[in-house]
Coordinates of C-alpha atoms in Angstrom, one line a residue:
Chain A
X3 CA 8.0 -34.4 23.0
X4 CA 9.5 -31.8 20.8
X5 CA 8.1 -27.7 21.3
X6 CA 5.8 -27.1 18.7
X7 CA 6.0 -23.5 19.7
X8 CA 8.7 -21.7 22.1
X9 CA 8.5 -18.7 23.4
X10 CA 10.8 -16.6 25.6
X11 CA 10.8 -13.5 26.6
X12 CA 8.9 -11.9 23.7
X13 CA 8.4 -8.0 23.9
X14 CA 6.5 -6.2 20.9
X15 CA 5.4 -2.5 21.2
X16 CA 3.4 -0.1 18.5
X17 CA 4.5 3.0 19.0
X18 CA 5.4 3.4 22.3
X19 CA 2.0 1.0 23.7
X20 CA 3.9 -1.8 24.4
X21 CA 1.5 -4.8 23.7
X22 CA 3.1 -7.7 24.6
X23 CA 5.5 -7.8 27.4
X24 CA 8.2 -10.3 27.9
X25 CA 5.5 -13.0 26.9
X26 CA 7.0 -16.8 27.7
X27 CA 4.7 -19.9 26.6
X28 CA 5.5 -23.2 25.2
X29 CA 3.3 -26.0 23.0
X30 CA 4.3 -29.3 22.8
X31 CA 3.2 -31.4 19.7
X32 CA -0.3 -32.5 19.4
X33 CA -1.8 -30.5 21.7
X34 CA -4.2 -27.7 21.8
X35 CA -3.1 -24.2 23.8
X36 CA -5.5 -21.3 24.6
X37 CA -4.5 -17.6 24.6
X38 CA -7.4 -16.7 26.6
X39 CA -7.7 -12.6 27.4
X40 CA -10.2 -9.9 26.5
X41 CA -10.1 -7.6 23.2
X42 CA -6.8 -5.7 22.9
X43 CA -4.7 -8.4 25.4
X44 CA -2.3 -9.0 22.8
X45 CA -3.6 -12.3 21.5
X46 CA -3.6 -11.3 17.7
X47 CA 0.0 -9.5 18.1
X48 CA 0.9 -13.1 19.3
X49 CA -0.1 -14.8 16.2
X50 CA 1.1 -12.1 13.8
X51 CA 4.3 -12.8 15.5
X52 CA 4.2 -16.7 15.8
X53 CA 2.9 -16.7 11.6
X54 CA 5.8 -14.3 10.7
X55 CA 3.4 -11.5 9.7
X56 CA 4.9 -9.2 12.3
X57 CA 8.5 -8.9 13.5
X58 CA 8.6 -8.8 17.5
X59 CA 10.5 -6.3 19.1
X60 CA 12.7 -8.6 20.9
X61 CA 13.0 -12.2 22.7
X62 CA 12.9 -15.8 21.3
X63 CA 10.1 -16.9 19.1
X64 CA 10.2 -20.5 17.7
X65 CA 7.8 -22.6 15.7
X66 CA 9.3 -26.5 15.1
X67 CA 12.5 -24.9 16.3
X68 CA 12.4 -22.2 13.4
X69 CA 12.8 -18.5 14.2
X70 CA 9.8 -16.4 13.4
X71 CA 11.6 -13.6 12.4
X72 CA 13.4 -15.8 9.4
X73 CA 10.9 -18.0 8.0
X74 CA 11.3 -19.1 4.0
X75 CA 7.9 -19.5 1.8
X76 CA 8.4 -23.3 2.6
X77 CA 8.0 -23.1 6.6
X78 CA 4.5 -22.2 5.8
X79 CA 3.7 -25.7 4.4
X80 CA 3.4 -27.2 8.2
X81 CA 1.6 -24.3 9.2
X82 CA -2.5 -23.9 8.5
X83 CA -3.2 -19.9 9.0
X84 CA -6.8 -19.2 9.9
X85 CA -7.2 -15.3 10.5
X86 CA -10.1 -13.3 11.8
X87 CA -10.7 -12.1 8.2
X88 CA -11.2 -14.8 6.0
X89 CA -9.6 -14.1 2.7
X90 CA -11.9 -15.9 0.2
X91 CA -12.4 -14.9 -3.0
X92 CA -15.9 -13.9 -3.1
X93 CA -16.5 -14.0 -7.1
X94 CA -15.3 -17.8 -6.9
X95 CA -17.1 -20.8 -5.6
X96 CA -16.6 -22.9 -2.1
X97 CA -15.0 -25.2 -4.5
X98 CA -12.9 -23.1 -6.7
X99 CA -11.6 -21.1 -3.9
X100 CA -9.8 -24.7 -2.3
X101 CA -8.8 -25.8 -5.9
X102 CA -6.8 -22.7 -6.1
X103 CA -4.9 -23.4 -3.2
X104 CA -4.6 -27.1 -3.8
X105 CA -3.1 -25.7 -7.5
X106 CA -1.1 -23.5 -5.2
X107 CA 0.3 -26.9 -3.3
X108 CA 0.3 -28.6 -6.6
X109 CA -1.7 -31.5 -5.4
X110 CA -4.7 -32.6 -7.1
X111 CA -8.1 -32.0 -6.3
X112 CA -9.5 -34.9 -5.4
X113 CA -9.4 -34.1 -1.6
X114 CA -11.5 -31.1 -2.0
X115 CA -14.9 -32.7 -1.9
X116 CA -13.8 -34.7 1.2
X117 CA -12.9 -31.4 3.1
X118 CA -16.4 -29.8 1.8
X119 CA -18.0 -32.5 3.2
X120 CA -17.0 -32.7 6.5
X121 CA -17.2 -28.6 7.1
X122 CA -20.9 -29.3 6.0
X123 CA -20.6 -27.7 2.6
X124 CA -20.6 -29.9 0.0
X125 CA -24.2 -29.2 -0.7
X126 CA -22.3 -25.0 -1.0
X127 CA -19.9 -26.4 -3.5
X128 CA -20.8 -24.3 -6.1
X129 CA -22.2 -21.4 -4.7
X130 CA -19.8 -18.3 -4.7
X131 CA -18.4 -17.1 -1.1
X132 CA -19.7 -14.0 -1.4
X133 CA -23.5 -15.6 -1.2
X134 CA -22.1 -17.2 1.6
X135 CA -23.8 -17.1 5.2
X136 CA -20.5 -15.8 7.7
X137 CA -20.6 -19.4 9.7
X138 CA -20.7 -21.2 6.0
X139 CA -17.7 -18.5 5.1
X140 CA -16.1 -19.8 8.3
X141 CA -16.4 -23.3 7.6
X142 CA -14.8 -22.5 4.0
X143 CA -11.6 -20.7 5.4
X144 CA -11.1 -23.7 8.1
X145 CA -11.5 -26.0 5.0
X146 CA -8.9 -24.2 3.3
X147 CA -6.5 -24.4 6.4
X148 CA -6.9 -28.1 7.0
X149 CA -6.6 -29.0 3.5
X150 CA -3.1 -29.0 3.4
X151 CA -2.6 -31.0 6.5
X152 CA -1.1 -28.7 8.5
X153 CA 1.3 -30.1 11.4
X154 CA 0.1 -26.7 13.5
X155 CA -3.1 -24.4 12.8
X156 CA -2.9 -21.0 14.2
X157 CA -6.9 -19.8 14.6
X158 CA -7.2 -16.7 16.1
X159 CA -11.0 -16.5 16.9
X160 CA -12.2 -18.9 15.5
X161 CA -16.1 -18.8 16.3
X162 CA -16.1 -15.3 16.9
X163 CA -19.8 -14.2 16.2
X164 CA -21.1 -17.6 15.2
X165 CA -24.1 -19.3 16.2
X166 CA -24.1 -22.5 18.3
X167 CA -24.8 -25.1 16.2
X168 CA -21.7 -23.9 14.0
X169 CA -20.0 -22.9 16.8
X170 CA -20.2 -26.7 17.8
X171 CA -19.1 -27.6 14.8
X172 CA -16.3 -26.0 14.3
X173 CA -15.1 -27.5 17.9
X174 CA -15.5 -30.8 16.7
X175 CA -13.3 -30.2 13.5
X176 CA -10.7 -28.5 15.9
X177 CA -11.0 -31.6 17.7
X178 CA -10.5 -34.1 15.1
X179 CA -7.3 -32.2 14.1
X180 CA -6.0 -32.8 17.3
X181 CA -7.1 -36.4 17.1
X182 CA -4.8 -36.6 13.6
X183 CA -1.9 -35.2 15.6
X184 CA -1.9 -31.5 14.8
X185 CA -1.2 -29.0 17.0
X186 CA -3.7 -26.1 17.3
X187 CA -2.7 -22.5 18.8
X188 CA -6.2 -20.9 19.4
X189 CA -7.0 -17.6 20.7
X190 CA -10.7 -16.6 22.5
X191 CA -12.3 -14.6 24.8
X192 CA -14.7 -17.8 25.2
X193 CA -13.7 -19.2 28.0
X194 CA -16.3 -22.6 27.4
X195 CA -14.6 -22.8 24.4
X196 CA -11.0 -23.0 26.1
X197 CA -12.5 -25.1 28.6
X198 CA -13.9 -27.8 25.8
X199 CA -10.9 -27.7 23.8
X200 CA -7.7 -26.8 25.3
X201 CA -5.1 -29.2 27.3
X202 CA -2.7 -26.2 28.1
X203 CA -4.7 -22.3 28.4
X204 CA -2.6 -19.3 29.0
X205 CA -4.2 -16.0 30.3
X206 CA -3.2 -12.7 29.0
X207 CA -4.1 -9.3 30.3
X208 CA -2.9 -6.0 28.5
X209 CA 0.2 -8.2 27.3
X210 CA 1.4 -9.9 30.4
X211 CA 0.3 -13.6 30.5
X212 CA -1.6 -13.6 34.1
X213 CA -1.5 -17.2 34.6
X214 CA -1.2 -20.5 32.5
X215 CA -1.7 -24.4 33.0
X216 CA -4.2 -26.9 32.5
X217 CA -7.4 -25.4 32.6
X218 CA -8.8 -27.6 34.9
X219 CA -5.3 -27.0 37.3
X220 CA -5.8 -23.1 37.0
X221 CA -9.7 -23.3 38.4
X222 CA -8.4 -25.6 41.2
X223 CA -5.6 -23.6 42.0
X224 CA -8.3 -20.4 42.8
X225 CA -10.6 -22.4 44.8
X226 CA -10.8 -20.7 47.8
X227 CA -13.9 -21.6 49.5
X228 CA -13.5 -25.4 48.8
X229 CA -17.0 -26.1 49.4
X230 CA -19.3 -28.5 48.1
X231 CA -22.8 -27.4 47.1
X232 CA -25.6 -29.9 47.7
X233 CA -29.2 -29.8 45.9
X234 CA -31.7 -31.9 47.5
X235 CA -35.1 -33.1 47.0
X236 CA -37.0 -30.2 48.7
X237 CA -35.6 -27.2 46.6
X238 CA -32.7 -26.6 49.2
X239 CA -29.2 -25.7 48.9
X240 CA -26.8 -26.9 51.3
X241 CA -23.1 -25.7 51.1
X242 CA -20.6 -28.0 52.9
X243 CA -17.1 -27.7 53.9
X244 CA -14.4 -29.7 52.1
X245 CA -14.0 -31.7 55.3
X246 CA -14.1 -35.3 56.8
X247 CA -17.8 -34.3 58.4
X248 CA -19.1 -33.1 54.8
X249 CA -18.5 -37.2 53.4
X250 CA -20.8 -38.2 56.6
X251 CA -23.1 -35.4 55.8
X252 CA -23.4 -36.4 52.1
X253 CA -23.8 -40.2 53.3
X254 CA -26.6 -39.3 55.4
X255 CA -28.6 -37.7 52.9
X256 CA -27.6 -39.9 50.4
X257 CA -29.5 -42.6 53.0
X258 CA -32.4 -40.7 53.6
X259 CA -32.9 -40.7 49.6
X260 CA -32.9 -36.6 49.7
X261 CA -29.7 -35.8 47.7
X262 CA -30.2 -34.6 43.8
X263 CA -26.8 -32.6 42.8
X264 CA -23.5 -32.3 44.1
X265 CA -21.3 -29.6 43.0
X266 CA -18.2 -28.2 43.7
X267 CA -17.6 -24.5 44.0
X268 CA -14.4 -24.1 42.2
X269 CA -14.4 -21.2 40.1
X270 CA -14.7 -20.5 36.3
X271 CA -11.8 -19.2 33.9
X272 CA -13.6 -16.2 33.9
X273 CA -13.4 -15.8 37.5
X274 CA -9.9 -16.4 37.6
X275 CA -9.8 -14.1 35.3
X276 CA -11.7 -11.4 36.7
X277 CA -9.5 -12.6 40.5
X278 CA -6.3 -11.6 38.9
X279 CA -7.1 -8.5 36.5
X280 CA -9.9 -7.5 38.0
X281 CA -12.2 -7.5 34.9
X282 CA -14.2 -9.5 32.9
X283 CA -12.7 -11.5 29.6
X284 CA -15.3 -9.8 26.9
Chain B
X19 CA 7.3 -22.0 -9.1
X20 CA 5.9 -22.6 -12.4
X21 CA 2.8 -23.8 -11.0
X22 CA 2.3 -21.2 -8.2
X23 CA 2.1 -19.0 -11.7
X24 CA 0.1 -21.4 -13.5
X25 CA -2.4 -21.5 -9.9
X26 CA -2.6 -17.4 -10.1
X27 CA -3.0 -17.5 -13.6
X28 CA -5.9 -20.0 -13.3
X29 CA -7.6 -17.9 -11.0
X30 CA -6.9 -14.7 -12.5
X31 CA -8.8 -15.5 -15.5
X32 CA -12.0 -17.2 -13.3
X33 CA -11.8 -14.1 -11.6
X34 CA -11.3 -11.5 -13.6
X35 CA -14.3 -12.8 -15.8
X36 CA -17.2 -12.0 -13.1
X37 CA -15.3 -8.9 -12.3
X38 CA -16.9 -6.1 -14.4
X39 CA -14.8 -3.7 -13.3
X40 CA -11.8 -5.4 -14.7
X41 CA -13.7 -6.4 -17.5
X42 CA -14.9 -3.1 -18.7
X43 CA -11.3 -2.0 -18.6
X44 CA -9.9 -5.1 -21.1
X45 CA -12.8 -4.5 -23.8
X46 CA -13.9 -1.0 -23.5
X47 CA -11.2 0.8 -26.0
X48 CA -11.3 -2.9 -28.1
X49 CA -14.6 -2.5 -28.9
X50 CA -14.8 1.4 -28.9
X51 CA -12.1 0.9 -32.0
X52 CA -14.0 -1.4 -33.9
X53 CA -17.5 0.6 -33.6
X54 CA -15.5 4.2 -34.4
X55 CA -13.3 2.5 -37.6
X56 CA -16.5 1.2 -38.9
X57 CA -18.9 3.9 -38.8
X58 CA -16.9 7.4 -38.7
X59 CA -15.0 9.0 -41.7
X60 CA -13.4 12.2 -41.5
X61 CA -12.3 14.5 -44.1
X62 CA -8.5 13.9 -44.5
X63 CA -8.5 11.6 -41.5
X64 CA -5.3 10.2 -40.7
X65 CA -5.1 6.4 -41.7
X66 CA -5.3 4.3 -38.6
X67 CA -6.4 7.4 -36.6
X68 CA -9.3 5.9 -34.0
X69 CA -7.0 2.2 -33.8
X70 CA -3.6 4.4 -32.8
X71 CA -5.6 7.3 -31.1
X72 CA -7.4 4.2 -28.6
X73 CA -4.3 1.8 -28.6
X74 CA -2.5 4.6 -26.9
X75 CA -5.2 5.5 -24.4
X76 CA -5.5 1.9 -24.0
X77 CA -1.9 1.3 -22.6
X78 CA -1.9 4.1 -20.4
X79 CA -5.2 3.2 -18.9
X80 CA -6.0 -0.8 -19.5
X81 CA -3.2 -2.7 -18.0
X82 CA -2.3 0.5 -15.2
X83 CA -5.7 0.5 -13.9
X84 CA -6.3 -3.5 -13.9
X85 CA -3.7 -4.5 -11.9
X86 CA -3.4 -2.1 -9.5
X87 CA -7.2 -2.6 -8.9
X88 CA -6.6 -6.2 -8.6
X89 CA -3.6 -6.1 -6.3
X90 CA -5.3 -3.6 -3.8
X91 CA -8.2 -5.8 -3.4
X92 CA -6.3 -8.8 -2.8
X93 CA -4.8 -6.0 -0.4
X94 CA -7.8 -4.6 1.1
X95 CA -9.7 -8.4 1.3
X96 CA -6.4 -9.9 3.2
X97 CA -6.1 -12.6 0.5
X98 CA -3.2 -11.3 -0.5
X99 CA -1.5 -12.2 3.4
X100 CA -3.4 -15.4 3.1
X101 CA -1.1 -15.9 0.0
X102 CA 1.8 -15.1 1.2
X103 CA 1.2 -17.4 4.5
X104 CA 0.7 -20.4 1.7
X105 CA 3.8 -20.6 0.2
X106 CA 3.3 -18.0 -2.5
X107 CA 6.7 -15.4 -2.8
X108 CA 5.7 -12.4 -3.4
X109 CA 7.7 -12.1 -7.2
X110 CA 5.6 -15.1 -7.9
X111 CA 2.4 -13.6 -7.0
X112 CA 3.5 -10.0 -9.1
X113 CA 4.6 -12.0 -11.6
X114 CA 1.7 -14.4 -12.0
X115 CA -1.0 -10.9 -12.7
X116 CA 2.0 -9.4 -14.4
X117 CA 1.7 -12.4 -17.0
X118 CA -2.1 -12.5 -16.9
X119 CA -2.7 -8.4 -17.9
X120 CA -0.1 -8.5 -20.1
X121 CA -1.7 -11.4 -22.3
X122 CA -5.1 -10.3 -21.7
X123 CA -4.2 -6.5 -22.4
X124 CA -2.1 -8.1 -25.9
X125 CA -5.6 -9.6 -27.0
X126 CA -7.2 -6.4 -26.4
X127 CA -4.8 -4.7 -28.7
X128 CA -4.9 -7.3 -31.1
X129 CA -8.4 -6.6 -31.6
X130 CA -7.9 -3.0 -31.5
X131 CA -5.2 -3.7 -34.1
X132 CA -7.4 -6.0 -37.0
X133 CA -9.8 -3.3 -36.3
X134 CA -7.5 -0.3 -37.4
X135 CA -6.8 -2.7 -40.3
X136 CA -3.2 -3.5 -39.4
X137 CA -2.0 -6.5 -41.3
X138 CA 1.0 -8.1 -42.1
X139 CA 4.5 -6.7 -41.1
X140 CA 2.7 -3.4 -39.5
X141 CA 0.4 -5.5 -37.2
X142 CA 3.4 -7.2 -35.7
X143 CA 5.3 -3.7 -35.4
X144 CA 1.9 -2.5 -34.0
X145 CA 2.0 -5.2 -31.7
X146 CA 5.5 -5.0 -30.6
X147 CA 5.1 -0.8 -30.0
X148 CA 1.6 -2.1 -27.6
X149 CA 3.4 -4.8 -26.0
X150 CA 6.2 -2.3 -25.0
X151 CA 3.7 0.1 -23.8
X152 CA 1.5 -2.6 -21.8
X153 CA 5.3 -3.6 -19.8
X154 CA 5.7 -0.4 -18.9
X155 CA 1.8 0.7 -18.1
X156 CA 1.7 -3.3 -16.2
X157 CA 4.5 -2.3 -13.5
X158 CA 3.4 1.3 -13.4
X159 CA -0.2 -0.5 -11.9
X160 CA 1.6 -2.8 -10.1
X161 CA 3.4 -0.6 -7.8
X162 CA 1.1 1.5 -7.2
X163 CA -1.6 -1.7 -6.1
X164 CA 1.3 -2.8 -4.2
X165 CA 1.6 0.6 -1.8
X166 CA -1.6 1.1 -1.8
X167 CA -3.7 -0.3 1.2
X168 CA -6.7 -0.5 -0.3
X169 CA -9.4 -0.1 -3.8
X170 CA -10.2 3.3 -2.9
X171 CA -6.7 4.4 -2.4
X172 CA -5.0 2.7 -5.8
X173 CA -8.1 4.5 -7.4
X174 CA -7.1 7.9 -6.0
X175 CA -3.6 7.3 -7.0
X176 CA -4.3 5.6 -10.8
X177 CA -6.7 8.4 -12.4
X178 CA -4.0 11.1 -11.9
X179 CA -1.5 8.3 -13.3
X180 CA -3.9 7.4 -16.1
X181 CA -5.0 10.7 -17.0
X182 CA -1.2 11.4 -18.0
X183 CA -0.3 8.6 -19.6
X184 CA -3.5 8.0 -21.6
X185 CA -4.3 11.4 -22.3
X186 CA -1.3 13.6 -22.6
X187 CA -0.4 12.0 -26.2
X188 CA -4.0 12.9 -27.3
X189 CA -3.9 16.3 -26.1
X190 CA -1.1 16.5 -27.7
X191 CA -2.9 16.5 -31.6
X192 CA -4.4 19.4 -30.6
X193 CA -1.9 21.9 -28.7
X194 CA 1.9 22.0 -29.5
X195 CA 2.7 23.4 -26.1
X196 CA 0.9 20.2 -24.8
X197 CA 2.8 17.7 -27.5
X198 CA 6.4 19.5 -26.4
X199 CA 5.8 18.3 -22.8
X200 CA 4.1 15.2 -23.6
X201 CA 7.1 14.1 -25.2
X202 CA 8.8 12.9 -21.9
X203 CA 6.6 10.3 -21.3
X204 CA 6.4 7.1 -22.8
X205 CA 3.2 6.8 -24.0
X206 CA 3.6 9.6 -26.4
X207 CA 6.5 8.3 -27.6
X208 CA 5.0 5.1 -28.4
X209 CA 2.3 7.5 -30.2
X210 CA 5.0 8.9 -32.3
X211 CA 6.0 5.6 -33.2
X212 CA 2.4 4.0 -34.2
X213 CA 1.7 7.7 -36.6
X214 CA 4.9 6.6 -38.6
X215 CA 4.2 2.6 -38.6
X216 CA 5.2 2.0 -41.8
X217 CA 8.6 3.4 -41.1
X218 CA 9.0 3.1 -37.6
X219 CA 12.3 4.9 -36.5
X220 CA 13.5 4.9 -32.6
X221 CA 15.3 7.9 -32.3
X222 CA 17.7 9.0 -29.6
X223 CA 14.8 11.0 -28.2
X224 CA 12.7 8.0 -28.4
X225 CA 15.2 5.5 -27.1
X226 CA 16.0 7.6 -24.1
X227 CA 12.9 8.6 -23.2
X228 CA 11.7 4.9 -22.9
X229 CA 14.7 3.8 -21.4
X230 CA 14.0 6.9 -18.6
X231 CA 10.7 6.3 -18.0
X232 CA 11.1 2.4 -17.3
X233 CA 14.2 2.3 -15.1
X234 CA 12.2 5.1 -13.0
X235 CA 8.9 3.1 -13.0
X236 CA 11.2 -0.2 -12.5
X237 CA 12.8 1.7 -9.4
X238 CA 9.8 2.8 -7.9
X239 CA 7.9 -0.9 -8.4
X240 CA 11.0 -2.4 -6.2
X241 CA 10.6 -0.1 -3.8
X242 CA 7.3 -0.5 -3.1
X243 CA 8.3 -4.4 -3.6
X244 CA 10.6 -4.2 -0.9
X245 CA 8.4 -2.3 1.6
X246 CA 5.7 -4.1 1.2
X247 CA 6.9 -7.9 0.1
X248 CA 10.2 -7.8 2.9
X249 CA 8.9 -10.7 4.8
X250 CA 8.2 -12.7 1.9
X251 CA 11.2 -14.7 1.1

C-alpha cells in the first residue's frame, strides 16, 4: 500500500522551544493513526505542518507523496481539515454553512441533507450555528469535512469536551470513514479513544514520539508482570503467573464451577505512557 | 474560479444581511441623505450639499469599515484558514468581498445620489466620482482586515483611517488651513470633484493625487497580501 502520510525527520521550533524533534511516522492508506500525548506534546504543530498551515523547520513531510511545504489550492481537495476551532459561520444555518462549501466545490446540494442526517442534524437544518449546542457544532464541522469525500481527514481533537453519547457518535462516523477507505490522522489525549479507533498509535512527549505501533502491540510490549487475574465466585481475587501451572490452576476452578472473570494484567496506553515519560497523558 | 467568487458572493450577501454591524454601515449615510435633503433648507445652501457632504463621508467610512470588519472576523473565527484549507486562493477570497462591498456600497450611493436629486449625465458622473472612491476606500479596508488578527484590532486601526478619510474633506468647509492639508488625500479630491459636477475637471493636482494615494494603498494591500496569504497558492 502507498504512504498516505510520510514523515522523516521533522524538526519545527517557535522561538527557540523546539516543539517537534526529528519526528518520523508513516500512514498507509485506509487506516486510522493516533498522535496520542498530553497538551503541549506537539500534536497540533504536527497537523499545522501535515495541512500546510505551518512551514516545519526542517525534514521530510509528505501527504500522497506531496510535499507539505509546497501544496497548490487543489491538494486540499483529498484532504478533509477538521480543527479544534470549528470555523462556522454562526449568522448562517447548519444547512447554509455546507451549501457554501459545496458552492465552493461546485457540486450541487443535493448531498447535504444526507450528511445532516447521519451527524444527527437534520432535524438542526435550519437553525443558525451560533444557537448551536458545542457537540451539535461538532457534528456540523465533521459534516462539512466529510462532505467532500476526503481521501485523508486530519481531526485534531476531535471530541475534546464532548459528552458521551456524542462522543460515541462521532467514533462511529470516524469509523465509517475508514470503512469507505479514507484515511484518518487523529490526535487525543483519550487514550479509549485511540484504543477504539486506531490500527497504528504513535506516542509523543514534549515533541519526541516515545513509542509507536499497534495499540494492542505497544500494551503487550510493557507487560511486565504477565499475570493473569482471576475473579471467582466468593469475591476473591487470585493473580496467576503466565505459566504452564496457571492453565491447570484455571482448569481446576473452572471444574469446581468457581471461576467468574479472567483478566490479563497488561497495561493501559496510559500506563505506557506514564512508564516511559513518567506522567500522565491529560 | 468564477464560482469560488460566485460561492463568497452568495454568502456574503446571506451574511451580511443578519449582520447589523455591517448593515448599519451600507444604509446609515443612504438614508441620513434622503431624511436631511427632504426636510432641511439652508439659506444659500449649496445645491446637492447633504448628498455630496454624505457621499464623501460615505466612501471613506462605508466600504473601509465593512470589509475590514468582515475580513478580521473571518480572521478572528478561523473560517478564514478553513477557507483557505478548501481550495479557496486567497485573491479569490479578497476578491470575492472586494466585489460584494463594492456593489453593495454602489447601491448605497445610488440612493444617496436620487436623493441629492442627481439625474441624467451628473448621476452617472456622480456615480463614476463614488465608484472611484469606494475602489480605493475597498482596498484601504481590505488590508488593514487582512493584517489585522482580529475585530477589535481592524477597529483600532479603521476609526483613525476613517476619521481621515471621511472627515478631513468636511472639516475642510470650515477651516482653510484644514482644506490645504486635506487636499492630499483622495477623498477630498473626490469632494472637489462632486462641488463642481456639472463641470467636472481632473486636474494635475487631482490626477496626481489619486494616482498617489492608490499606488500607496495598492502597495500596502500586497504587502499585507503577501504576509499574510504566502501559503495560499
Amino acid at each position: 500500500m502507498a504512504h498516505a502520510i510520510f514523515v522523516k525527520d521533522l524538526e519545527h521550533s517557535f522561538g527557540a522551544k523546539k516543539v517537534l524533534k526529528k519526528i518520523s511516522l508513516e500512514a498507509e492508506e485506509g487506516e486510522i493513526i493516533g498522535m496520542l500525548g498530553p497538551s503541549g506534546a506537539g500534536k497540533t504543530t504536527l497537523i499545522n505542518i501535515l495541512t500546510g498551515q505551518l512551514v516545519p523547520g526542517g525534514g521530510t513531510c509528505q501527504v500522497f507523496g506531496k510535499d507539505c511545504r509546497h501544496y497548490e489550492s487543489k491538494d486540499y481537495e483529498k484532504l478533509g481539515i477538521m480543527m479544534d476551532s470549528f470555523g462556522l459561520y454562526e449568522r448562517m444555518s447548519c444547512f447554509d454553512n455546507l451549501k457554501f462549501y459545496q458552492m465552493l466545490d461546485g457540486k450541487s446540494v443535493d448531498e447535504i441533507d444526507g450528511v445532516l442526517a447521519q451527524v444527527g442534524l437534520m432535524e438542526s437544518k435550519k437553525t443558525l450555528a451560533s444557537n448551536l449546542s458545542k457537540g451539535m457544532r461538532n457534528r456540523l464541522a465533521f459534516a462539512r469535512t466529510i462532505l467532500r469525500n476526503p481521501k485523508l481527514l486530519f481531526l485534531d481533537e476531535p471530541t475534546s469536551g464532548l459528552d458521551p453519547m456524542t462522543t460515541e457518535a462521532i467514533h462511529e462516523m470516524i469509523l465509517a470513514q475508514k470503512k469507505k477507505g479514507a484515511t484518518v490522522f487523529l490526535t487525543t489525549h483519550n487514550m479509549y479513544e485511540a484504543q477504539k479507533l486506531c490500527d497504528h498509535i504513535v506516542l509523543l512527549n514534549e515533541g519526541e514520539i516515545v513509542e509507536s505501533g499497534r495499540p494492542e502491540d505497544i500494551c503487550r510490549r510493557y507487560n511486565h508482570q504477565k499475570k493473569i487475574r482471576l475473579h471467582l465466585a466468593n469475591g476473591e481475587d487470585v493473580e496467576l503467573q503466565q505459566e504452564a501451572q496457571a492453565g491447570e490452576k484455571i482448569a481446576e476452578y473452572l471444574a469446581e464451577g468457581v471461576l467468574e472473570t479472567i483478566h490479563s494484567t497488561e497495561p493501559n496506553l496510559e500506563t505506557v505512557f506514564m512508564e516511559l515519560t513518567g506522567k500522565g497523558l491529560k | 474560479m468564477t464560482h469560488h467568487i460566485k460561492a463568497i458572493l452568495w454568502k456574503q450577501m446571506l451574511d451580511t444581511l443578519k449582520n447589523k454591524t455591517i448593515m448599519i454601515q451600507f444604509v446609515m449615510f443612504p438614508v441620513m441623505t434622503v431624511i436631511m435633503e427632504n426636510t432641511i433648507e439652508l439659506q444659500n445652501m449649496p445645491e446637492h450639499f447633504f448628498a455630496n457632504l454624505f457621499a464623501i463621508m460615505y466612501v471613506g467610512m462605508a466600504p473601509l469599515t465593512s470589509i475590514a470588519a468582515i475580513i478580521a472576523e473571518e480572521k478572528e473565527k478561523n473560517t478564514l484558514r478553513v477557507l483557505q484549507m478548501s481550495n479557496v486562493k486567497g485573491g479569490e477570497y479578497l476578491l470575492g468581498n472586494l466585489i460584494y462591498i463594492f456593489i453593495m456600497c454602489m447601491l448605497g450611493s445610488l440612493v444617496i445620489g436620487l436623493a441629492g436629486g442627481y439625474t441624467g449625465k451628473t448621476l452617472l458622473t456622480f456615480m463614476a466620482i463614488m465608484a472611484v472612491g469606494h475602489l480605493i476606500s475597498a482596498i484601504l479596508g481590505a488590508a488593514i482586515g487582512v493584517i489585522s488578527k482580529n475585530q477589535m484590532s481592524a477597529t483600532s486601526l479603521t476609526v483613525p483611517v476613517m476619521m481621515i478619510f471621511s472627515f478631513l474633506p468636511m472639516l475642510s468647509m470650515f477651516n482653510e488651513t484644514i482644506a490645504k492639508v486635506a487636499k492630499v488625500v483622495y477623498s477630498q479630491q473626490l469632494h472637489l470633484l462632486l462641488q463642481d459636477i456639472r463641470h467636472p475637471e481632473l486636474s494635475v493636482q487631482c490626477v496626481t493625487v489619486l494616482s498617489v494615494n492608490s499606488l500607496v494603498i495598492l502597495a500596502v494591500f500586497i504587502f499585507a497580501y503577501r504576509k499574510v496569504f504566502a501559503r495560499s497558492k
